[in-house]
PDB file of C-alpha atoms in Angstrom:
ATOM      1  CA  MET A 294       8.733  23.710  13.486  1.00 50.00           C
ATOM      2  CA  THR A 295       8.631  20.683  11.025  1.00 54.00           C
ATOM      3  CA  ASP A 296       6.227  18.040  10.916  1.00 58.00           C
ATOM      4  CA  ASP A 297       8.484  14.763  11.060  1.00 61.00           C
ATOM      5  CA  ARG A 298       5.910  12.374  11.558  1.00 61.00           C
ATOM      6  CA  SER A 299       5.933   9.115   9.263  1.00 63.00           C
ATOM      7  CA  SER A 300       3.077   6.891   8.571  1.00 63.00           C
ATOM      8  CA  ASP A 301       2.930   3.694   6.896  1.00 79.00           C
ATOM      9  CA  VAL A 302       0.598   4.981   4.033  1.00 85.00           C
ATOM     10  CA  VAL A 303       0.978   8.310   2.647  1.00 90.00           C
ATOM     11  CA  SER A 304      -1.917  10.616   1.701  1.00 95.00           C
ATOM     12  CA  GLU A 305      -2.414  11.828  -1.729  1.00 96.00           C
ATOM     13  CA  ALA A 306      -0.926  15.409  -0.942  1.00 96.00           C
ATOM     14  CA  GLU A 307       1.972  13.530   0.762  1.00 96.00           C
ATOM     15  CA  ARG A 308       2.661  11.408  -2.304  1.00 96.00           C
ATOM     16  CA  ALA A 309       2.572  15.024  -4.137  1.00 97.00           C
ATOM     17  CA  THR A 310       5.479  15.943  -1.632  1.00 97.00           C
ATOM     18  CA  ALA A 311       7.160  12.784  -2.470  1.00 96.00           C
ATOM     19  CA  ARG A 312       7.257  13.380  -6.162  1.00 96.00           C
ATOM     20  CA  ARG A 313       8.368  17.035  -5.480  1.00 98.00           C
ATOM     21  CA  LEU A 314      11.130  15.791  -3.868  1.00 97.00           C
ATOM     22  CA  ILE A 315      12.197  13.467  -6.681  1.00 95.00           C
ATOM     23  CA  ASP A 316      11.578  15.909  -9.051  1.00 96.00           C
ATOM     24  CA  GLU A 317      13.893  18.386  -7.080  1.00 98.00           C
ATOM     25  CA  ILE A 318      16.643  15.716  -7.215  1.00 97.00           C
ATOM     26  CA  ASN A 319      16.544  15.076 -10.498  1.00 95.00           C
ATOM     27  CA  GLU A 320      16.649  18.789 -11.417  1.00 96.00           C
ATOM     28  CA  PHE A 321      19.625  19.105  -9.072  1.00 97.00           C
ATOM     29  CA  ASN A 322      21.308  16.107 -11.165  1.00 96.00           C
ATOM     30  CA  VAL A 323      20.430  17.988 -14.385  1.00 96.00           C
ATOM     31  CA  GLU A 324      22.230  21.131 -13.295  1.00 97.00           C
ATOM     32  CA  ALA A 325      25.020  19.427 -11.904  1.00 98.00           C
ATOM     33  CA  THR A 326      25.872  17.554 -14.993  1.00 98.00           C
ATOM     34  CA  GLY A 327      24.357  19.391 -17.985  1.00 97.00           C
ATOM     35  CA  ILE A 328      23.061  16.215 -19.249  1.00 97.00           C
ATOM     36  CA  ARG A 329      19.281  16.796 -19.941  1.00 96.00           C
ATOM     37  CA  ASP A 330      18.414  13.997 -22.225  1.00 96.00           C
ATOM     38  CA  PHE A 331      15.906  12.461 -19.591  1.00 95.00           C
ATOM     39  CA  ARG A 332      13.063  10.313 -21.273  1.00 97.00           C
ATOM     40  CA  GLU A 333      10.544   8.065 -19.848  1.00 97.00           C
ATOM     41  CA  LEU A 334       9.443   4.620 -21.335  1.00 98.00           C
ATOM     42  CA  LEU A 335       6.388   2.714 -20.989  1.00 98.00           C
ATOM     43  CA  THR A 336       5.252  -0.259 -23.126  1.00 98.00           C
ATOM     44  CA  VAL A 337       1.999  -2.258 -21.884  1.00 98.00           C
ATOM     45  CA  GLU A 338       0.127  -5.428 -23.063  1.00 97.00           C
ATOM     46  CA  THR A 339      -3.295  -5.901 -22.546  1.00 97.00           C
ATOM     47  CA  ASP A 340      -5.843  -8.876 -23.216  1.00 96.00           C
ATOM     48  CA  SER A 341      -8.852  -8.801 -25.312  1.00 96.00           C
ATOM     49  CA  HIS A 342     -10.985  -7.024 -22.534  1.00 97.00           C
ATOM     50  CA  GLY A 343      -8.154  -4.316 -22.153  1.00 97.00           C
ATOM     51  CA  GLU A 344      -6.764  -5.505 -18.697  1.00 97.00           C
ATOM     52  CA  LEU A 345      -3.233  -5.196 -17.891  1.00 98.00           C
ATOM     53  CA  VAL A 346      -1.418  -8.128 -18.953  1.00 98.00           C
ATOM     54  CA  ALA A 347       2.235  -7.053 -18.725  1.00 98.00           C
ATOM     55  CA  GLY A 348       4.174  -3.704 -18.899  1.00 98.00           C
ATOM     56  CA  VAL A 349       7.697  -2.033 -18.448  1.00 98.00           C
ATOM     57  CA  TYR A 350       8.430   1.138 -17.283  1.00 98.00           C
ATOM     58  CA  GLY A 351      11.464   3.147 -17.045  1.00 98.00           C
ATOM     59  CA  TRP A 352      13.476   6.215 -18.318  1.00 98.00           C
ATOM     60  CA  SER A 353      16.694   6.888 -20.113  1.00 98.00           C
ATOM     61  CA  TRP A 354      19.224   9.659 -18.927  1.00 97.00           C
ATOM     62  CA  GLY A 355      22.764  10.155 -19.579  1.00 97.00           C
ATOM     63  CA  GLY A 356      23.765   6.851 -21.672  1.00 97.00           C
ATOM     64  CA  THR A 357      21.752   4.329 -19.519  1.00 98.00           C
ATOM     65  CA  CYS A 358      18.194   3.149 -19.718  1.00 98.00           C
ATOM     66  CA  TRP A 359      16.922   2.477 -16.220  1.00 98.00           C
ATOM     67  CA  ILE A 360      14.031  -0.383 -15.951  1.00 98.00           C
ATOM     68  CA  ASP A 361      12.273   0.500 -13.070  1.00 98.00           C
ATOM     69  CA  ALA A 362       9.459  -2.057 -13.464  1.00 98.00           C
ATOM     70  CA  LEU A 363       8.754  -4.938 -15.477  1.00 98.00           C
ATOM     71  CA  TRP A 364       5.784  -7.112 -14.590  1.00 98.00           C
ATOM     72  CA  VAL A 365       4.103 -10.148 -16.170  1.00 98.00           C
ATOM     73  CA  ARG A 366       0.608 -11.279 -15.118  1.00 98.00           C
ATOM     74  CA  GLU A 367       0.871 -14.640 -13.414  1.00 97.00           C
ATOM     75  CA  ASP A 368      -1.112 -16.734 -16.245  1.00 96.00           C
ATOM     76  CA  MET A 369       1.148 -14.907 -19.098  1.00 96.00           C
ATOM     77  CA  ARG A 370       4.477 -16.128 -17.495  1.00 95.00           C
ATOM     78  CA  GLY A 371       6.546 -18.569 -19.397  1.00 95.00           C
ATOM     79  CA  ARG A 372       5.033 -17.111 -22.795  1.00 96.00           C
ATOM     80  CA  ARG A 373       7.711 -14.692 -23.876  1.00 97.00           C
ATOM     81  CA  VAL A 374       6.049 -11.754 -22.478  1.00 97.00           C
ATOM     82  CA  GLY A 375       8.582 -10.653 -20.587  1.00 97.00           C
ATOM     83  CA  SER A 376      11.222 -11.121 -23.059  1.00 98.00           C
ATOM     84  CA  ARG A 377       9.267  -9.229 -25.640  1.00 97.00           C
ATOM     85  CA  LEU A 378       9.107  -6.226 -23.375  1.00 98.00           C
ATOM     86  CA  LEU A 379      12.654  -6.328 -22.265  1.00 98.00           C
ATOM     87  CA  GLU A 380      13.789  -6.741 -26.136  1.00 98.00           C
ATOM     88  CA  THR A 381      11.525  -3.544 -26.776  1.00 98.00           C
ATOM     89  CA  ALA A 382      12.953  -2.036 -24.072  1.00 98.00           C
ATOM     90  CA  GLU A 383      16.401  -2.455 -25.281  1.00 98.00           C
ATOM     91  CA  ALA A 384      15.725  -1.596 -28.462  1.00 98.00           C
ATOM     92  CA  GLU A 385      14.576   1.866 -27.560  1.00 98.00           C
ATOM     93  CA  ALA A 386      17.304   2.368 -25.471  1.00 98.00           C
ATOM     94  CA  ARG A 387      19.688   1.791 -28.332  1.00 97.00           C
ATOM     95  CA  ALA A 388      17.596   4.148 -30.332  1.00 97.00           C
ATOM     96  CA  ARG A 389      18.087   6.608 -27.786  1.00 97.00           C
ATOM     97  CA  GLY A 390      21.897   6.019 -27.727  1.00 97.00           C
ATOM     98  CA  CYS A 391      22.416   4.467 -24.482  1.00 98.00           C
ATOM     99  CA  VAL A 392      25.251   2.375 -23.844  1.00 98.00           C
ATOM    100  CA  GLN A 393      23.662   0.189 -20.944  1.00 98.00           C
ATOM    101  CA  LEU A 394      20.359  -1.129 -19.610  1.00 98.00           C
ATOM    102  CA  ALA A 395      20.325  -1.061 -15.723  1.00 98.00           C
ATOM    103  CA  LEU A 396      17.767  -2.442 -13.214  1.00 98.00           C
ATOM    104  CA  ASP A 397      17.326  -3.740  -9.595  1.00 98.00           C
ATOM    105  CA  THR A 398      15.741  -7.004  -8.606  1.00 98.00           C
ATOM    106  CA  HIS A 399      15.544  -9.281  -5.384  1.00 98.00           C
ATOM    107  CA  THR A 400      16.958 -12.689  -5.376  1.00 98.00           C
ATOM    108  CA  PHE A 401      13.356 -14.128  -5.008  1.00 98.00           C
ATOM    109  CA  GLN A 402      12.178 -12.065  -8.140  1.00 96.00           C
ATOM    110  CA  ALA A 403      13.735 -12.525 -11.601  1.00 94.00           C
ATOM    111  CA  PRO A 404      17.560 -12.582 -11.456  1.00 97.00           C
ATOM    112  CA  ALA A 405      17.758 -15.691 -13.675  1.00 97.00           C
ATOM    113  CA  PHE A 406      15.552 -14.243 -16.290  1.00 97.00           C
ATOM    114  CA  TYR A 407      17.556 -11.040 -16.426  1.00 98.00           C
ATOM    115  CA  GLU A 408      21.178 -13.101 -16.716  1.00 98.00           C
ATOM    116  CA  ARG A 409      19.317 -15.320 -19.433  1.00 97.00           C
ATOM    117  CA  HIS A 410      19.008 -11.999 -21.064  1.00 98.00           C
ATOM    118  CA  GLY A 411      22.612 -10.778 -20.886  1.00 98.00           C
ATOM    119  CA  PHE A 412      22.347  -8.855 -17.720  1.00 98.00           C
ATOM    120  CA  GLU A 413      25.116  -9.218 -15.041  1.00 98.00           C
ATOM    121  CA  VAL A 414      25.059  -8.599 -11.363  1.00 98.00           C
ATOM    122  CA  VAL A 415      27.049  -5.552 -10.213  1.00 98.00           C
ATOM    123  CA  GLY A 416      26.085  -5.002  -6.884  1.00 98.00           C
ATOM    124  CA  THR A 417      24.557  -6.784  -4.196  1.00 98.00           C
ATOM    125  CA  LEU A 418      22.672  -5.453  -0.921  1.00 98.00           C
ATOM    126  CA  SER A 419      22.633  -8.619   1.207  1.00 98.00           C
ATOM    127  CA  ASP A 420      19.842  -9.232   3.371  1.00 98.00           C
ATOM    128  CA  TYR A 421      17.206  -6.866   2.103  1.00 98.00           C
ATOM    129  CA  PRO A 422      14.708  -8.108   2.972  1.00 98.00           C
ATOM    130  CA  ALA A 423      15.949 -10.563   5.861  1.00 98.00           C
ATOM    131  CA  GLY A 424      16.962 -13.612   4.283  1.00 98.00           C
ATOM    132  CA  HIS A 425      17.154 -12.614   0.548  1.00 98.00           C
ATOM    133  CA  SER A 426      19.039  -9.913  -1.313  1.00 98.00           C
ATOM    134  CA  LYS A 427      18.544  -6.992  -3.488  1.00 98.00           C
ATOM    135  CA  LEU A 428      20.538  -6.965  -6.606  1.00 98.00           C
ATOM    136  CA  LEU A 429      21.821  -4.462  -8.915  1.00 98.00           C
ATOM    137  CA  LEU A 430      22.148  -5.796 -12.714  1.00 98.00           C
ATOM    138  CA  ARG A 431      23.397  -4.212 -15.895  1.00 98.00           C
ATOM    139  CA  LYS A 432      23.514  -4.855 -19.473  1.00 98.00           C
ATOM    140  CA  ARG A 433      26.075  -3.276 -21.688  1.00 98.00           C
ATOM    141  CA  LEU A 434      24.728  -2.251 -25.152  1.00 97.00           C
ATOM    142  CA  SER A 435      27.680  -3.247 -28.007  1.00 83.00           C
ATOM    143  CA  GLY A 436      26.794  -0.994 -31.086  1.00 62.00           C
ATOM    144  CA  SER A 437      24.893   1.609 -29.337  1.00 52.00           C
ATOM    145  CA  LEU A 438      25.418   5.189 -30.755  1.00 50.00           C
ATOM    146  CA  SER A 439      26.852   7.569 -28.369  1.00 47.00           C
ATOM    147  CA  ARG A 440      25.772  10.790 -28.103  1.00 45.00           C
ATOM    148  CA  ARG A 441      28.560  12.460 -26.716  1.00 41.00           C
TER     149      ARG A 441
END
């Protein structure tokens, strides 16, 4: 019999199971496509005390660099920190031969920031969360080297 309980907070063991589910899906995707060029990307900025100020995390696979998280501490916003991180991710994506960058954001987060950096909305999930939308954005990278 399976344990199909659900909780608001997962334990470390449950988090490991969740990670395993993601790893299994990723392995299936690699086997199904034959594309094995998965690489993670992480760039962070810290202050003089070693505290996290900002960072970008993502990964590249199959010609796309996916930005999973880009965050800037509130007191550092408006100082081009986010722009520098995004530009760093884009340069790395180009170096990896990616033809596009992609990410998702909510309407209450930073869609205008990404649009200023050349991203376009390619998908919208309305009412997530209620009263807002989740946006899928893409930036095509011209001049990228193709590994095909």
